[in-house]
C-alpha cells in the first residue's frame, strides 16, 4: 500500500531522499591525532590543525578511511579506489579554517543499496547514491553566557561519513525504516555508534511531492538536522502536507533549506535558493588524492561480520523463525548473539518467543538495553528447560522469569527457595478439587448444561494452589470427578 496525501484536488505522492551524517568511530580525528573522546572539558582535545592554525598540514587518518570503506562494503556499494578531498568554503565562527575538508566530485564510496523492512511485512530496496568522508566543525555554545557565544573546538576535525540516498523513499514510515536499518548496519560494522541523542547520527530530509501517478519530480525542500526517528517522520509528513497545500492553491514550492521546530511540529524557512552558499569547492592542495590498493579493500571485505540481512536469512533457514521474528532479533547484534546463546541445543522458536515478548517487555519497562540485562542467556535457557520438563507451568515460568529479571538469580534457586515447583501429583490435588466442587453446587448445576463451565473450576483450583497446580492435570481430575 502506498502512502498518499489526500488533497482538495486529488491524491499526491511523497518523494524523499535522505542525507545522513554519521560520526565515525575512531579514537582520533580525521586529519589530526587529537582525541575524539565525548564529554571532555571544552577545547581540551584540539590540535593546531583542528584550530586552523596557519601552516599546519592535515594528515589523513588511515583508520577513518578503513571505516568508510567498511561502511561502503556493508551498504553493498562501489568502493572508489581513487577519491579526492576538497575544500568546501564558508564562514562560520566554529569553523576556524574558513573551510571544511570534504569530498565532492570524487567520493570514496559510490552507488550501493539498502533493504528496508516495512510493517506490512514487505521489503524494499533504497538506493545509496554515495558516501563521502568529511570533517565536523566545532560547536557554538549560546547558552553559557548571557551576552556572548563561546566556541568549543573539541568536535572540530572529527570524522563524519555523509551517506546520501536516492530519492526512493515514499512515506515517513519508509524514511524511519531506512534510518533504522542504516543505524543497525553501522552498529554491526562498528563504524558509527548510531547515538542520535548525542548527535552522532542525524539526517537532512529532502522532500518534494507530485501528483500520484506522475513521473516527474517536484521542487524539493531540505529539512535540516533531524535527530530522532519521531522527528524525521513528523517533519517529512508536515513538509509534504505544506507543499501540497501550496501547490493546490496555485502557488509554487520554492527550493529552500528549512528547519523543523519540534515543539510546534512545523518546518520553517532557514534560507532560500538565492541565499544558498556557493562553496567554491576545490581540491585541497594540502592533501594528495586518496588511492586505495585493491588488496586493502579486500582485506576489509574479508573481515566484515555477518550483517543483519544475512543473519535474518540464516535465522529463518536454521531456526525456522518467521521473517518478523528474525528481523526483530537481528536488529541489534548483541540481541542476536544473546538469542543464539540461549537457543543453543533448544527449541529456537520457543526461545525466540520468550526473548521477543518477555525479555523485550521487561527491558522496555525498565529502560535497559540488552547489555544491561540482568538475565544471562543460559539462565533463560534453563528456565525453559524447567518449563518443558513439567517442573514449571507456563504461568509459573513467567513468574520465575520476573523474579530472575529483578534478582539475577538462577531459575533453579528461585524454584527451590520459593517452592514454586508445579504441583503434578494427583494425591495433593484431589482434595482441593473435591473441596472446590463441594463448595459450589450452583456451578456444578451450570456445568451439567454447559461443559465449558469447567474453565471456571480450573481457575478456582489454580487460585487455591497459588497458581502452582498443573492446569492439564487439574482439568483431567475435574472432568473425571464431574462426569
Ligand atoms: P545537493 O547536493 O544540492 O544536496 P543532491 O542532488 O545531491 O543535491 O540531492 C541531495 C538529496 O536530495 C539526495 O538524497 C536526493 O535523493 C534528494 N533529492 C533529489 N531530488 C529530489 C526531489 N525532487 N525530491 C526529493 N528529494 C530529492
Ligand atoms: Mg544537500
mmCIF file of N, CA and C in Angstrom, residues 17-126:
data_model
loop_
_atom_site.group_PDB
_atom_site.id
_atom_site.type_symbol
_atom_site.label_atom_id
_atom_site.label_comp_id
_atom_site.label_asym_id
_atom_site.label_seq_id
_atom_site.Cartn_x
_atom_site.Cartn_y
_atom_site.Cartn_z
ATOM 1 N N UNK A 17 14.522 11.883 -0.269
ATOM 2 C CA UNK A 17 15.876 11.300 -0.190
ATOM 3 C C UNK A 17 16.532 11.828 1.070
ATOM 4 N N UNK A 18 17.323 11.003 1.732
ATOM 5 C CA UNK A 18 17.935 11.422 2.993
ATOM 6 C C UNK A 18 19.445 11.594 2.836
ATOM 7 N N UNK A 19 19.956 12.644 3.470
ATOM 8 C CA UNK A 19 21.405 12.832 3.599
ATOM 9 C C UNK A 19 21.729 12.635 5.070
ATOM 10 N N UNK A 20 22.459 11.583 5.370
ATOM 11 C CA UNK A 20 22.724 11.214 6.765
ATOM 12 C C UNK A 20 24.161 11.541 7.131
ATOM 13 N N UNK A 21 24.329 12.155 8.284
ATOM 14 C CA UNK A 21 25.682 12.359 8.821
ATOM 15 C C UNK A 21 25.917 11.374 9.948
ATOM 16 N N UNK A 22 26.948 10.565 9.789
ATOM 17 C CA UNK A 22 27.269 9.554 10.792
ATOM 18 C C UNK A 22 28.680 9.784 11.286
ATOM 19 N N UNK A 23 28.802 9.981 12.601
ATOM 20 C CA UNK A 23 30.140 10.181 13.158
ATOM 21 C C UNK A 23 30.900 8.855 13.179
ATOM 22 N N UNK A 24 32.117 8.898 12.646
ATOM 23 C CA UNK A 24 32.925 7.685 12.538
ATOM 24 C C UNK A 24 33.463 7.290 13.918
ATOM 25 N N UNK A 25 33.365 6.024 14.264
ATOM 26 C CA UNK A 25 34.022 5.538 15.480
ATOM 27 C C UNK A 25 35.526 5.482 15.203
ATOM 28 N N UNK A 26 36.266 6.312 15.921
ATOM 29 C CA UNK A 26 37.721 6.377 15.774
ATOM 30 C C UNK A 26 38.269 7.103 16.991
ATOM 31 N N UNK A 27 39.392 6.670 17.515
ATOM 32 C CA UNK A 27 39.952 7.337 18.693
ATOM 33 C C UNK A 27 40.471 8.727 18.379
ATOM 34 N N UNK A 28 40.955 8.919 17.146
ATOM 35 C CA UNK A 28 41.485 10.236 16.809
ATOM 36 C C UNK A 28 40.775 10.810 15.584
ATOM 37 N N UNK A 29 41.044 12.072 15.327
ATOM 38 C CA UNK A 29 40.275 12.815 14.317
ATOM 39 C C UNK A 29 40.703 12.473 12.895
ATOM 40 N N UNK A 30 39.962 13.029 11.937
ATOM 41 C CA UNK A 30 40.191 12.657 10.533
ATOM 42 C C UNK A 30 41.556 13.118 10.014
ATOM 43 N N UNK A 31 42.009 14.303 10.472
ATOM 44 C CA UNK A 31 43.285 14.818 9.950
ATOM 45 C C UNK A 31 44.277 15.173 11.052
ATOM 46 N N UNK A 32 43.986 14.789 12.302
ATOM 47 C CA UNK A 32 44.939 15.072 13.382
ATOM 48 C C UNK A 32 44.897 13.943 14.395
ATOM 49 N N UNK A 33 45.860 13.939 15.311
ATOM 50 C CA UNK A 33 45.929 12.882 16.320
ATOM 51 C C UNK A 33 45.147 13.210 17.573
ATOM 52 N N UNK A 34 44.418 14.348 17.586
ATOM 53 C CA UNK A 34 43.678 14.728 18.788
ATOM 54 C C UNK A 34 42.570 13.719 19.075
ATOM 55 N N UNK A 35 42.261 13.557 20.361
ATOM 56 C CA UNK A 35 41.268 12.572 20.787
ATOM 57 C C UNK A 35 39.849 12.996 20.416
ATOM 58 N N UNK A 36 38.989 12.008 20.245
ATOM 59 C CA UNK A 36 37.579 12.276 19.937
ATOM 60 C C UNK A 36 36.681 11.947 21.124
ATOM 61 N N UNK A 37 37.279 11.678 22.284
ATOM 62 C CA UNK A 37 36.500 11.243 23.450
ATOM 63 C C UNK A 37 35.356 12.214 23.743
ATOM 64 N N UNK A 38 34.174 11.667 24.031
ATOM 65 C CA UNK A 38 32.997 12.501 24.281
ATOM 66 C C UNK A 38 33.008 12.993 25.728
ATOM 67 N N UNK A 39 32.594 14.246 25.931
ATOM 68 C CA UNK A 39 32.387 14.746 27.281
ATOM 69 C C UNK A 39 33.623 15.355 27.927
ATOM 70 N N UNK A 40 34.707 15.514 27.162
ATOM 71 C CA UNK A 40 35.914 16.132 27.733
ATOM 72 C C UNK A 40 35.669 17.632 27.935
ATOM 73 N N UNK A 41 36.453 18.289 28.830
ATOM 74 C CA UNK A 41 36.295 19.740 29.019
ATOM 75 C C UNK A 41 36.497 20.467 27.687
ATOM 76 N N UNK A 42 35.785 21.580 27.484
ATOM 77 C CA UNK A 42 35.865 22.303 26.214
ATOM 78 C C UNK A 42 37.307 22.632 25.823
ATOM 79 N N UNK A 43 37.581 22.514 24.542
ATOM 80 C CA UNK A 43 38.875 22.886 23.958
ATOM 81 C C UNK A 43 40.064 22.148 24.563
ATOM 82 N N UNK A 44 39.827 20.948 25.087
ATOM 83 C CA UNK A 44 40.930 20.163 25.650
ATOM 84 C C UNK A 44 41.428 19.116 24.659
ATOM 85 N N UNK A 45 40.736 18.966 23.544
ATOM 86 C CA UNK A 45 41.131 17.961 22.568
ATOM 87 C C UNK A 45 41.240 18.616 21.193
ATOM 88 N N UNK A 46 42.143 19.580 21.109
ATOM 89 C CA UNK A 46 42.253 20.384 19.887
ATOM 90 C C UNK A 46 43.725 20.485 19.491
ATOM 91 N N UNK A 47 44.062 19.930 18.339
ATOM 92 C CA UNK A 47 45.435 20.093 17.841
ATOM 93 C C UNK A 47 45.488 21.394 17.045
ATOM 94 N N UNK A 48 46.680 21.907 16.753
ATOM 95 C CA UNK A 48 46.763 23.137 15.932
ATOM 96 C C UNK A 48 46.070 22.974 14.576
ATOM 97 N N UNK A 49 46.005 21.752 14.084
ATOM 98 C CA UNK A 49 45.296 21.519 12.813
ATOM 99 C C UNK A 49 43.802 21.786 12.988
ATOM 100 N N UNK A 50 43.251 21.260 14.084
ATOM 101 C CA UNK A 50 41.805 21.426 14.337
ATOM 102 C C UNK A 50 41.454 22.882 14.640
ATOM 103 N N UNK A 51 42.441 23.647 15.114
ATOM 104 C CA UNK A 51 42.203 25.058 15.435
ATOM 105 C C UNK A 51 42.451 25.941 14.217
ATOM 106 N N UNK A 52 42.829 25.335 13.087
ATOM 107 C CA UNK A 52 43.037 26.107 11.855
ATOM 108 C C UNK A 52 44.240 27.032 11.921
ATOM 109 N N UNK A 53 45.274 26.631 12.659
ATOM 110 C CA UNK A 53 46.474 27.478 12.729
ATOM 111 C C UNK A 53 47.163 27.503 11.365
ATOM 112 N N UNK A 54 47.668 28.679 10.996
ATOM 113 C CA UNK A 54 48.315 28.784 9.691
ATOM 114 C C UNK A 54 49.537 27.867 9.593
ATOM 115 N N UNK A 55 49.733 27.299 8.436
ATOM 116 C CA UNK A 55 50.920 26.496 8.200
ATOM 117 C C UNK A 55 50.827 25.058 8.669
ATOM 118 N N UNK A 56 49.723 24.693 9.260
ATOM 119 C CA UNK A 56 49.573 23.307 9.730
ATOM 120 C C UNK A 56 49.149 22.417 8.569
ATOM 121 N N UNK A 57 49.618 21.194 8.566
ATOM 122 C CA UNK A 57 49.257 20.286 7.473
ATOM 123 C C UNK A 57 48.425 19.111 7.975
ATOM 124 N N UNK A 58 47.274 18.901 7.353
ATOM 125 C CA UNK A 58 46.447 17.752 7.731
ATOM 126 C C UNK A 58 47.106 16.436 7.318
ATOM 127 N N UNK A 59 46.970 15.413 8.155
ATOM 128 C CA UNK A 59 47.465 14.083 7.817
ATOM 129 C C UNK A 59 46.297 13.111 7.922
ATOM 130 N N UNK A 60 45.995 12.453 6.829
ATOM 131 C CA UNK A 60 44.803 11.605 6.785
ATOM 132 C C UNK A 60 44.937 10.394 7.718
ATOM 133 N N UNK A 61 43.875 10.157 8.483
ATOM 134 C CA UNK A 61 43.822 9.050 9.447
ATOM 135 C C UNK A 61 43.414 7.766 8.706
ATOM 136 N N UNK A 62 44.339 6.830 8.646
ATOM 137 C CA UNK A 62 44.115 5.595 7.893
ATOM 138 C C UNK A 62 42.911 4.810 8.428
ATOM 139 N N UNK A 63 42.746 4.820 9.750
ATOM 140 C CA UNK A 63 41.652 4.047 10.330
ATOM 141 C C UNK A 63 40.286 4.589 9.882
ATOM 142 N N UNK A 64 40.176 5.927 9.792
ATOM 143 C CA UNK A 64 38.903 6.513 9.342
ATOM 144 C C UNK A 64 38.603 6.081 7.905
ATOM 145 N N UNK A 65 39.652 5.988 7.099
ATOM 146 C CA UNK A 65 39.468 5.531 5.710
ATOM 147 C C UNK A 65 38.954 4.088 5.724
ATOM 148 N N UNK A 66 39.557 3.262 6.567
ATOM 149 C CA UNK A 66 39.087 1.871 6.674
ATOM 150 C C UNK A 66 37.614 1.818 7.084
ATOM 151 N N UNK A 67 37.250 2.687 8.026
ATOM 152 C CA UNK A 67 35.863 2.708 8.498
ATOM 153 C C UNK A 67 34.897 3.074 7.363
ATOM 154 N N UNK A 68 35.297 4.034 6.532
ATOM 155 C CA UNK A 68 34.442 4.441 5.413
ATOM 156 C C UNK A 68 34.310 3.298 4.406
ATOM 157 N N UNK A 69 35.423 2.631 4.130
ATOM 158 C CA UNK A 69 35.387 1.511 3.184
ATOM 159 C C UNK A 69 34.527 0.382 3.752
ATOM 160 N N UNK A 70 34.709 0.107 5.051
ATOM 161 C CA UNK A 70 33.919 -0.937 5.702
ATOM 162 C C UNK A 70 32.428 -0.622 5.563
ATOM 163 N N UNK A 71 32.075 0.644 5.785
ATOM 164 C CA UNK A 71 30.668 1.037 5.680
ATOM 165 C C UNK A 71 30.171 0.877 4.246
ATOM 166 N N UNK A 72 31.000 1.300 3.302
ATOM 167 C CA UNK A 72 30.625 1.157 1.888
ATOM 168 C C UNK A 72 30.358 -0.296 1.531
ATOM 169 N N UNK A 73 31.218 -1.179 2.007
ATOM 170 C CA UNK A 73 31.027 -2.602 1.704
ATOM 171 C C UNK A 73 29.745 -3.121 2.369
ATOM 172 N N UNK A 74 29.473 -2.640 3.593
ATOM 173 C CA UNK A 74 28.253 -3.049 4.295
ATOM 174 C C UNK A 74 26.999 -2.556 3.600
ATOM 175 N N UNK A 75 27.138 -1.499 2.796
ATOM 176 C CA UNK A 75 25.998 -0.961 2.040
ATOM 177 C C UNK A 75 26.010 -1.483 0.602
ATOM 178 N N UNK A 76 26.750 -2.561 0.381
ATOM 179 C CA UNK A 76 26.834 -3.216 -0.937
ATOM 180 C C UNK A 76 27.172 -2.182 -2.024
ATOM 181 N N UNK A 77 28.096 -1.304 -1.685
ATOM 182 C CA UNK A 77 28.366 -0.175 -2.578
ATOM 183 C C UNK A 77 29.703 -0.308 -3.294
ATOM 184 N N UNK A 78 29.794 0.445 -4.363
ATOM 185 C CA UNK A 78 31.025 0.580 -5.139
ATOM 186 C C UNK A 78 32.078 1.296 -4.289
ATOM 187 N N UNK A 79 33.268 0.701 -4.140
ATOM 188 C CA UNK A 79 34.356 1.397 -3.454
ATOM 189 C C UNK A 79 35.229 2.053 -4.523
ATOM 190 N N UNK A 80 35.378 3.361 -4.422
ATOM 191 C CA UNK A 80 36.188 4.067 -5.417
ATOM 192 C C UNK A 80 37.644 4.064 -4.980
ATOM 193 N N UNK A 81 38.492 3.444 -5.784
ATOM 194 C CA UNK A 81 39.906 3.333 -5.410
ATOM 195 C C UNK A 81 40.595 4.689 -5.505
ATOM 196 N N UNK A 82 39.965 5.608 -6.226
ATOM 197 C CA UNK A 82 40.505 6.965 -6.351
ATOM 198 C C UNK A 82 39.474 7.954 -5.800
ATOM 199 N N UNK A 83 39.852 8.722 -4.787
ATOM 200 C CA UNK A 83 38.944 9.769 -4.312
ATOM 201 C C UNK A 83 39.752 11.005 -3.929
ATOM 202 N N UNK A 84 39.049 12.133 -3.807
ATOM 203 C CA UNK A 84 39.734 13.416 -3.632
ATOM 204 C C UNK A 84 39.089 14.213 -2.493
ATOM 205 N N UNK A 85 39.926 14.788 -1.641
ATOM 206 C CA UNK A 85 39.429 15.689 -0.600
ATOM 207 C C UNK A 85 39.422 17.112 -1.134
ATOM 208 N N UNK A 86 38.292 17.788 -0.920
ATOM 209 C CA UNK A 86 38.163 19.155 -1.423
ATOM 210 C C UNK A 86 37.822 20.106 -0.279
ATOM 211 N N UNK A 87 38.093 21.352 -0.507
ATOM 212 C CA UNK A 87 37.715 22.376 0.472
ATOM 213 C C UNK A 87 36.335 22.922 0.133
ATOM 214 N N UNK A 88 35.478 22.927 1.144
ATOM 215 C CA UNK A 88 34.138 23.499 0.995
ATOM 216 C C UNK A 88 34.184 24.801 1.791
ATOM 217 N N UNK A 89 34.187 25.915 1.082
ATOM 218 C CA UNK A 89 34.494 27.198 1.735
ATOM 219 C C UNK A 89 33.249 27.918 2.228
ATOM 220 N N UNK A 90 33.220 28.235 3.515
ATOM 221 C CA UNK A 90 32.194 29.124 4.061
ATOM 222 C C UNK A 90 32.669 29.643 5.396
ATOM 223 N N UNK A 91 32.083 30.759 5.813
ATOM 224 C CA UNK A 91 32.477 31.318 7.099
ATOM 225 C C UNK A 91 31.501 30.893 8.172
ATOM 226 N N UNK A 92 32.034 30.422 9.281
ATOM 227 C CA UNK A 92 31.214 30.192 10.452
ATOM 228 C C UNK A 92 32.129 30.274 11.663
ATOM 229 N N UNK A 93 31.660 30.861 12.759
ATOM 230 C CA UNK A 93 32.571 31.076 13.899
ATOM 231 C C UNK A 93 33.223 29.779 14.421
ATOM 232 N N UNK A 94 32.492 28.641 14.305
ATOM 233 C CA UNK A 94 33.085 27.417 14.839
ATOM 234 C C UNK A 94 33.833 26.614 13.765
ATOM 235 N N UNK A 95 34.118 27.277 12.646
ATOM 236 C CA UNK A 95 34.885 26.634 11.570
ATOM 237 C C UNK A 95 36.163 27.462 11.362
ATOM 238 N N UNK A 96 37.195 27.208 12.172
ATOM 239 C CA UNK A 96 38.338 28.132 12.199
ATOM 240 C C UNK A 96 39.091 28.257 10.878
ATOM 241 N N UNK A 97 39.110 27.219 10.057
ATOM 242 C CA UNK A 97 39.811 27.310 8.781
ATOM 243 C C UNK A 97 39.119 28.206 7.766
ATOM 244 N N UNK A 98 37.792 28.390 7.951
ATOM 245 C CA UNK A 98 37.028 29.050 6.898
ATOM 246 C C UNK A 98 36.668 28.085 5.782
ATOM 247 N N UNK A 99 36.998 26.839 5.964
ATOM 248 C CA UNK A 99 36.548 25.799 5.025
ATOM 249 C C UNK A 99 36.480 24.476 5.760
ATOM 250 N N UNK A 100 35.634 23.620 5.218
ATOM 251 C CA UNK A 100 35.524 22.265 5.733
ATOM 252 C C UNK A 100 36.197 21.363 4.707
ATOM 253 N N UNK A 101 36.989 20.400 5.154
ATOM 254 C CA UNK A 101 37.557 19.442 4.204
ATOM 255 C C UNK A 101 36.548 18.317 4.016
ATOM 256 N N UNK A 102 36.135 18.133 2.763
ATOM 257 C CA UNK A 102 35.074 17.186 2.443
ATOM 258 C C UNK A 102 35.440 16.495 1.129
ATOM 259 N N UNK A 103 34.542 15.701 0.610
ATOM 260 C CA UNK A 103 34.745 15.139 -0.727
ATOM 261 C C UNK A 103 33.555 15.549 -1.584
ATOM 262 N N UNK A 104 33.772 15.743 -2.865
ATOM 263 C CA UNK A 104 32.717 16.308 -3.695
ATOM 264 C C UNK A 104 32.611 15.555 -5.007
ATOM 265 N N UNK A 105 33.519 15.853 -5.925
ATOM 266 C CA UNK A 105 33.460 15.220 -7.250
ATOM 267 C C UNK A 105 33.791 13.734 -7.190
ATOM 268 N N UNK A 106 34.720 13.395 -6.301
ATOM 269 C CA UNK A 106 35.202 12.008 -6.246
ATOM 270 C C UNK A 106 35.095 11.462 -4.832
ATOM 271 N N UNK A 107 33.911 10.972 -4.459
ATOM 272 C CA UNK A 107 33.745 10.436 -3.103
ATOM 273 C C UNK A 107 34.393 9.048 -2.990
ATOM 274 N N UNK A 108 34.649 8.616 -1.775
ATOM 275 C CA UNK A 108 35.325 7.332 -1.565
ATOM 276 C C UNK A 108 34.406 6.139 -1.853
ATOM 277 N N UNK A 109 33.084 6.377 -1.728
ATOM 278 C CA UNK A 109 32.126 5.286 -1.966
ATOM 279 C C UNK A 109 31.047 5.756 -2.927
ATOM 280 N N UNK A 110 30.738 4.947 -3.925
ATOM 281 C CA UNK A 110 29.697 5.282 -4.898
ATOM 282 C C UNK A 110 28.396 4.533 -4.630
ATOM 283 N N UNK A 111 27.751 4.082 -5.679
ATOM 284 C CA UNK A 111 26.403 3.532 -5.557
ATOM 285 C C UNK A 111 26.309 2.232 -4.765
ATOM 286 N N UNK A 112 25.269 2.170 -3.947
ATOM 287 C CA UNK A 112 25.014 0.960 -3.177
ATOM 288 C C UNK A 112 23.526 0.812 -2.953
ATOM 289 N N UNK A 113 23.129 -0.028 -2.011
ATOM 290 C CA UNK A 113 21.705 -0.164 -1.723
ATOM 291 C C UNK A 113 21.495 -0.743 -0.339
ATOM 292 N N UNK A 114 20.296 -0.540 0.137
ATOM 293 C CA UNK A 114 19.941 -0.965 1.483
ATOM 294 C C UNK A 114 18.500 -1.487 1.441
ATOM 295 N N UNK A 115 18.229 -2.586 2.122
ATOM 296 C CA UNK A 115 16.885 -3.173 2.114
ATOM 297 C C UNK A 115 16.144 -2.749 3.379
ATOM 298 N N UNK A 116 14.973 -2.148 3.193
ATOM 299 C CA UNK A 116 14.187 -1.786 4.386
ATOM 300 C C UNK A 116 13.043 -2.761 4.570
ATOM 301 N N UNK A 117 12.629 -2.921 5.833
ATOM 302 C CA UNK A 117 11.507 -3.799 6.147
ATOM 303 C C UNK A 117 10.353 -2.963 6.668
ATOM 304 N N UNK A 118 9.162 -3.202 6.128
ATOM 305 C CA UNK A 118 8.017 -2.377 6.484
ATOM 306 C C UNK A 118 7.038 -3.160 7.343
ATOM 307 N N UNK A 119 6.137 -2.411 7.993
ATOM 308 C CA UNK A 119 5.233 -3.026 8.967
ATOM 309 C C UNK A 119 4.353 -4.107 8.336
ATOM 310 N N UNK A 120 4.024 -3.965 7.053
ATOM 311 C CA UNK A 120 3.142 -4.962 6.431
ATOM 312 C C UNK A 120 3.912 -6.211 5.992
ATOM 313 N N UNK A 121 5.193 -6.288 6.378
ATOM 314 C CA UNK A 121 5.971 -7.485 6.071
ATOM 315 C C UNK A 121 6.710 -7.430 4.743
ATOM 316 N N UNK A 122 6.470 -6.388 3.953
ATOM 317 C CA UNK A 122 7.171 -6.283 2.669
ATOM 318 C C UNK A 122 8.554 -5.658 2.872
ATOM 319 N N UNK A 123 9.417 -5.842 1.864
ATOM 320 C CA UNK A 123 10.719 -5.192 1.896
ATOM 321 C C UNK A 123 10.852 -4.329 0.649
ATOM 322 N N UNK A 124 11.806 -3.393 0.704
ATOM 323 C CA UNK A 124 12.014 -2.501 -0.438
ATOM 324 C C UNK A 124 13.479 -2.092 -0.477
ATOM 325 N N UNK A 125 13.998 -1.955 -1.677
ATOM 326 C CA UNK A 125 15.380 -1.511 -1.841
ATOM 327 C C UNK A 125 15.412 0.009 -1.921
ATOM 328 N N UNK A 126 16.292 0.626 -1.156
ATOM 329 C CA UNK A 126 16.519 2.065 -1.278
ATOM 330 C C UNK A 126 17.943 2.247 -1.794
#
